[in-house]
């Protein structure tokens, strides 16, 4: 945002002062995170006009975690591995992959997330159902019995509903989404309203449609 403002100022491009934020799926999570960051820490510099997060996993420690631990057969099981790979990179949850993933996944899965392999191909290297079976007992125990564990704490730190949005929010989510469950948007909506947000809606733009 700062770079865009500087570029426009130096190239005689006019701006109207409005900031609209949107994103889909992981981008939906990012959009809501950006709104929260701007409204909590940068109100002296930026004012969000409106935010439209779409189909994002806003309740990582609740809806998403429960889904990962369930025996369900998700359309894209690689999402769960993606989260673990990302969090290990950022939070350094454990000394080695063998602490997080059981054999043979501790050696076969991490190399697949190099940015060059399609999610559909990563899916083929994972169980189609009961994705939590790739996790070590330590991971499963930390997710189910230890709210203070590094992994659970990381998930909770990335939840996006424990705050009160100031700008209007439209949470778009199709009711047939089996990749990122619509309950994520319902949890966010209920918590925003409970905290006093006055302009929040959940919108299903195509009832019954899936994530695609």
mmCIF file of C-alpha atoms in Angstrom:
data_model
loop_
_atom_site.group_PDB
_atom_site.id
_atom_site.type_symbol
_atom_site.label_atom_id
_atom_site.label_comp_id
_atom_site.label_asym_id
_atom_site.label_seq_id
_atom_site.Cartn_x
_atom_site.Cartn_y
_atom_site.Cartn_z
ATOM 1 C CA UNK A 1 0.000 0.000 0.000
ATOM 2 C CA UNK A 2 2.818 2.396 0.824
ATOM 3 C CA UNK A 3 4.660 1.491 -2.376
ATOM 4 C CA UNK A 4 1.504 1.967 -4.446
ATOM 5 C CA UNK A 5 0.888 5.367 -2.918
ATOM 6 C CA UNK A 6 4.476 6.451 -3.544
ATOM 7 C CA UNK A 7 4.387 5.161 -7.128
ATOM 8 C CA UNK A 8 1.119 6.914 -7.887
ATOM 9 C CA UNK A 9 2.320 10.148 -6.334
ATOM 10 C CA UNK A 10 5.500 10.142 -8.412
ATOM 11 C CA UNK A 11 3.619 9.298 -11.634
ATOM 12 C CA UNK A 12 0.715 11.722 -11.303
ATOM 13 C CA UNK A 13 -1.835 8.951 -10.799
ATOM 14 C CA UNK A 14 -4.768 10.064 -8.701
ATOM 15 C CA UNK A 15 -6.135 7.989 -5.833
ATOM 16 C CA UNK A 16 -9.538 8.376 -4.175
ATOM 17 C CA UNK A 17 -8.382 7.335 -0.695
ATOM 18 C CA UNK A 18 -10.513 4.179 -0.584
ATOM 19 C CA UNK A 19 -9.038 0.787 0.319
ATOM 20 C CA UNK A 20 -10.948 -2.353 -0.635
ATOM 21 C CA UNK A 21 -9.575 -5.718 0.487
ATOM 22 C CA UNK A 22 -10.491 -9.096 -0.980
ATOM 23 C CA UNK A 23 -9.058 -12.559 -1.552
ATOM 24 C CA UNK A 24 -10.142 -16.154 -2.119
ATOM 25 C CA UNK A 25 -9.410 -19.334 -0.128
ATOM 26 C CA UNK A 26 -5.981 -18.829 1.449
ATOM 27 C CA UNK A 27 -6.358 -15.313 0.061
ATOM 28 C CA UNK A 28 -9.607 -14.970 1.992
ATOM 29 C CA UNK A 29 -7.692 -15.648 5.201
ATOM 30 C CA UNK A 30 -5.050 -13.148 4.104
ATOM 31 C CA UNK A 31 -7.658 -10.491 3.282
ATOM 32 C CA UNK A 32 -9.213 -10.687 6.738
ATOM 33 C CA UNK A 33 -5.748 -10.709 8.320
ATOM 34 C CA UNK A 34 -4.868 -7.546 6.396
ATOM 35 C CA UNK A 35 -8.038 -5.799 7.519
ATOM 36 C CA UNK A 36 -7.311 -6.760 11.130
ATOM 37 C CA UNK A 37 -3.708 -5.532 10.885
ATOM 38 C CA UNK A 38 -4.700 -2.213 9.340
ATOM 39 C CA UNK A 39 -7.509 -1.587 11.813
ATOM 40 C CA UNK A 40 -5.541 -2.637 14.890
ATOM 41 C CA UNK A 41 -2.136 -1.142 14.158
ATOM 42 C CA UNK A 42 -2.255 1.350 11.275
ATOM 43 C CA UNK A 43 -5.380 3.485 11.654
ATOM 44 C CA UNK A 44 -3.253 6.628 11.563
ATOM 45 C CA UNK A 45 -2.134 5.702 8.053
ATOM 46 C CA UNK A 46 -4.838 3.573 6.404
ATOM 47 C CA UNK A 47 -8.631 3.288 6.611
ATOM 48 C CA UNK A 48 -10.253 0.178 5.165
ATOM 49 C CA UNK A 49 -13.348 1.063 3.131
ATOM 50 C CA UNK A 50 -14.669 -2.513 2.972
ATOM 51 C CA UNK A 51 -13.439 -6.106 3.049
ATOM 52 C CA UNK A 52 -14.760 -9.123 1.118
ATOM 53 C CA UNK A 53 -12.932 -12.255 2.312
ATOM 54 C CA UNK A 54 -14.037 -15.345 0.400
ATOM 55 C CA UNK A 55 -13.983 -19.011 1.449
ATOM 56 C CA UNK A 56 -11.124 -18.617 3.918
ATOM 57 C CA UNK A 57 -10.077 -20.861 6.834
ATOM 58 C CA UNK A 58 -10.673 -18.283 9.561
ATOM 59 C CA UNK A 59 -11.081 -20.813 12.405
ATOM 60 C CA UNK A 60 -7.884 -22.821 12.109
ATOM 61 C CA UNK A 61 -7.823 -24.054 15.716
ATOM 62 C CA UNK A 62 -11.488 -25.072 15.622
ATOM 63 C CA UNK A 63 -13.304 -25.845 12.378
ATOM 64 C CA UNK A 64 -10.162 -26.618 10.386
ATOM 65 C CA UNK A 65 -8.404 -28.609 13.101
ATOM 66 C CA UNK A 66 -11.489 -30.707 13.785
ATOM 67 C CA UNK A 67 -11.773 -31.395 10.069
ATOM 68 C CA UNK A 68 -8.132 -32.447 9.791
ATOM 69 C CA UNK A 69 -8.549 -34.815 12.746
ATOM 70 C CA UNK A 70 -11.750 -36.326 11.332
ATOM 71 C CA UNK A 71 -11.813 -39.446 9.114
ATOM 72 C CA UNK A 72 -13.341 -37.414 6.264
ATOM 73 C CA UNK A 73 -12.058 -37.773 2.705
ATOM 74 C CA UNK A 74 -11.409 -34.168 1.649
ATOM 75 C CA UNK A 75 -11.125 -33.145 -2.019
ATOM 76 C CA UNK A 76 -7.551 -31.973 -1.404
ATOM 77 C CA UNK A 77 -5.801 -33.766 1.464
ATOM 78 C CA UNK A 78 -2.600 -31.852 0.710
ATOM 79 C CA UNK A 79 -4.056 -28.780 2.460
ATOM 80 C CA UNK A 80 -3.409 -30.348 5.860
ATOM 81 C CA UNK A 81 0.181 -31.206 4.961
ATOM 82 C CA UNK A 82 0.576 -27.694 3.512
ATOM 83 C CA UNK A 83 -0.353 -26.151 6.857
ATOM 84 C CA UNK A 84 2.106 -28.331 8.763
ATOM 85 C CA UNK A 85 4.912 -27.662 6.274
ATOM 86 C CA UNK A 86 4.293 -23.911 6.437
ATOM 87 C CA UNK A 87 4.100 -23.793 10.222
ATOM 88 C CA UNK A 88 7.268 -25.831 10.635
ATOM 89 C CA UNK A 89 9.037 -23.347 8.355
ATOM 90 C CA UNK A 90 7.772 -20.304 10.266
ATOM 91 C CA UNK A 91 7.500 -21.509 13.865
ATOM 92 C CA UNK A 92 10.132 -24.311 13.960
ATOM 93 C CA UNK A 93 7.803 -26.656 15.806
ATOM 94 C CA UNK A 94 10.202 -29.599 16.030
ATOM 95 C CA UNK A 95 13.870 -30.437 15.317
ATOM 96 C CA UNK A 96 13.118 -32.776 12.403
ATOM 97 C CA UNK A 97 10.350 -33.969 10.111
ATOM 98 C CA UNK A 98 10.418 -37.367 11.807
ATOM 99 C CA UNK A 99 9.045 -35.607 14.889
ATOM 100 C CA UNK A 100 6.050 -34.443 12.891
ATOM 101 C CA UNK A 101 5.354 -37.059 10.214
ATOM 102 C CA UNK A 102 5.396 -40.858 10.415
ATOM 103 C CA UNK A 103 7.291 -43.074 8.006
ATOM 104 C CA UNK A 104 7.508 -42.805 5.046
ATOM 105 C CA UNK A 105 5.837 -39.387 4.916
ATOM 106 C CA UNK A 106 8.610 -37.698 6.906
ATOM 107 C CA UNK A 107 10.896 -38.113 3.893
ATOM 108 C CA UNK A 108 8.441 -38.213 0.967
ATOM 109 C CA UNK A 109 6.178 -35.248 1.726
ATOM 110 C CA UNK A 110 8.399 -32.226 2.615
ATOM 111 C CA UNK A 111 10.299 -32.257 -0.731
ATOM 112 C CA UNK A 112 6.997 -32.044 -2.622
ATOM 113 C CA UNK A 113 6.401 -28.519 -1.302
ATOM 114 C CA UNK A 114 9.113 -26.852 -3.367
ATOM 115 C CA UNK A 115 6.731 -24.663 -5.323
ATOM 116 C CA UNK A 116 7.011 -26.697 -8.524
ATOM 117 C CA UNK A 117 4.633 -29.608 -7.866
ATOM 118 C CA UNK A 118 0.895 -29.286 -8.358
ATOM 119 C CA UNK A 119 -1.422 -29.920 -5.417
ATOM 120 C CA UNK A 120 -3.130 -32.698 -7.380
ATOM 121 C CA UNK A 121 0.174 -34.578 -7.534
ATOM 122 C CA UNK A 122 0.837 -34.044 -3.834
ATOM 123 C CA UNK A 123 -2.621 -35.498 -3.161
ATOM 124 C CA UNK A 124 -1.494 -38.756 -4.784
ATOM 125 C CA UNK A 125 1.294 -39.094 -2.226
ATOM 126 C CA UNK A 126 -1.109 -38.785 0.711
ATOM 127 C CA UNK A 127 -3.926 -40.924 2.140
ATOM 128 C CA UNK A 128 -7.245 -39.988 0.558
ATOM 129 C CA UNK A 129 -9.042 -40.215 3.914
ATOM 130 C CA UNK A 130 -8.068 -39.854 7.562
ATOM 131 C CA UNK A 131 -5.266 -37.425 6.706
ATOM 132 C CA UNK A 132 -4.237 -37.170 10.365
ATOM 133 C CA UNK A 133 -2.758 -40.675 10.049
ATOM 134 C CA UNK A 134 0.388 -39.094 8.585
ATOM 135 C CA UNK A 135 1.061 -37.237 11.851
ATOM 136 C CA UNK A 136 3.193 -38.646 14.647
ATOM 137 C CA UNK A 137 1.623 -39.450 18.023
ATOM 138 C CA UNK A 138 3.336 -36.320 19.410
ATOM 139 C CA UNK A 139 1.548 -34.114 16.876
ATOM 140 C CA UNK A 140 -1.806 -35.783 17.475
ATOM 141 C CA UNK A 141 -1.421 -35.510 21.240
ATOM 142 C CA UNK A 142 -0.404 -31.859 21.038
ATOM 143 C CA UNK A 143 -3.453 -31.083 18.898
ATOM 144 C CA UNK A 144 -5.958 -32.942 21.033
ATOM 145 C CA UNK A 145 -4.638 -32.752 24.600
ATOM 146 C CA UNK A 146 -2.322 -29.754 24.898
ATOM 147 C CA UNK A 147 -3.680 -26.261 24.161
ATOM 148 C CA UNK A 148 -0.248 -24.867 25.081
ATOM 149 C CA UNK A 149 1.633 -26.941 22.516
ATOM 150 C CA UNK A 150 3.547 -24.998 19.846
ATOM 151 C CA UNK A 151 1.428 -26.354 17.001
ATOM 152 C CA UNK A 152 -1.928 -25.660 18.622
ATOM 153 C CA UNK A 153 -0.718 -22.237 19.730
ATOM 154 C CA UNK A 154 0.326 -21.476 16.146
ATOM 155 C CA UNK A 155 -3.088 -22.449 14.806
ATOM 156 C CA UNK A 156 -4.845 -20.343 17.416
ATOM 157 C CA UNK A 157 -2.560 -17.376 16.735
ATOM 158 C CA UNK A 158 -3.701 -17.473 13.116
ATOM 159 C CA UNK A 159 -7.431 -17.620 13.868
ATOM 160 C CA UNK A 160 -9.126 -14.500 12.550
ATOM 161 C CA UNK A 161 -12.280 -13.937 14.563
ATOM 162 C CA UNK A 162 -11.168 -12.682 17.998
ATOM 163 C CA UNK A 163 -11.463 -8.981 17.129
ATOM 164 C CA UNK A 164 -14.102 -6.471 16.035
ATOM 165 C CA UNK A 165 -13.970 -5.293 12.418
ATOM 166 C CA UNK A 166 -14.626 -1.587 11.916
ATOM 167 C CA UNK A 167 -15.180 -1.519 8.140
ATOM 168 C CA UNK A 168 -18.025 -3.454 6.473
ATOM 169 C CA UNK A 169 -17.244 -7.149 5.966
ATOM 170 C CA UNK A 170 -18.896 -9.492 3.466
ATOM 171 C CA UNK A 171 -17.934 -13.105 4.098
ATOM 172 C CA UNK A 172 -18.576 -14.939 0.816
ATOM 173 C CA UNK A 173 -18.741 -18.730 1.117
ATOM 174 C CA UNK A 174 -20.515 -21.331 -1.016
ATOM 175 C CA UNK A 175 -22.533 -23.792 1.055
ATOM 176 C CA UNK A 176 -21.192 -26.827 -0.847
ATOM 177 C CA UNK A 177 -17.530 -26.014 -0.177
ATOM 178 C CA UNK A 178 -15.816 -29.195 1.007
ATOM 179 C CA UNK A 179 -12.260 -27.828 0.788
ATOM 180 C CA UNK A 180 -12.685 -24.976 3.272
ATOM 181 C CA UNK A 181 -15.821 -25.667 5.271
ATOM 182 C CA UNK A 182 -18.443 -22.866 5.353
ATOM 183 C CA UNK A 183 -18.509 -23.138 9.142
ATOM 184 C CA UNK A 184 -15.348 -20.991 9.074
ATOM 185 C CA UNK A 185 -17.380 -18.015 7.874
ATOM 186 C CA UNK A 186 -20.190 -18.706 10.319
ATOM 187 C CA UNK A 187 -17.750 -18.741 13.258
ATOM 188 C CA UNK A 188 -16.197 -15.472 12.096
ATOM 189 C CA UNK A 189 -19.606 -13.861 11.603
ATOM 190 C CA UNK A 190 -20.972 -14.930 14.991
ATOM 191 C CA UNK A 191 -17.879 -13.710 16.830
ATOM 192 C CA UNK A 192 -17.767 -10.394 14.980
ATOM 193 C CA UNK A 193 -21.396 -9.696 15.827
ATOM 194 C CA UNK A 194 -20.892 -10.768 19.442
ATOM 195 C CA UNK A 195 -18.029 -8.281 19.704
ATOM 196 C CA UNK A 196 -20.150 -5.432 18.433
ATOM 197 C CA UNK A 197 -19.458 -5.330 14.689
ATOM 198 C CA UNK A 198 -22.409 -3.589 13.045
ATOM 199 C CA UNK A 199 -21.903 -4.258 9.327
ATOM 200 C CA UNK A 200 -21.044 -7.914 8.730
ATOM 201 C CA UNK A 201 -22.808 -10.389 6.450
ATOM 202 C CA UNK A 202 -22.336 -13.982 5.313
ATOM 203 C CA UNK A 203 -23.243 -14.336 1.641
ATOM 204 C CA UNK A 204 -23.625 -17.592 -0.294
ATOM 205 C CA UNK A 205 -23.201 -16.426 -3.903
ATOM 206 C CA UNK A 206 -24.061 -19.792 -5.441
ATOM 207 C CA UNK A 207 -25.970 -22.108 -3.071
ATOM 208 C CA UNK A 208 -24.641 -25.649 -3.211
ATOM 209 C CA UNK A 209 -21.523 -24.730 -5.201
ATOM 210 C CA UNK A 210 -18.173 -26.103 -4.115
ATOM 211 C CA UNK A 211 -14.798 -24.439 -3.578
ATOM 212 C CA UNK A 212 -14.036 -24.347 -7.311
#
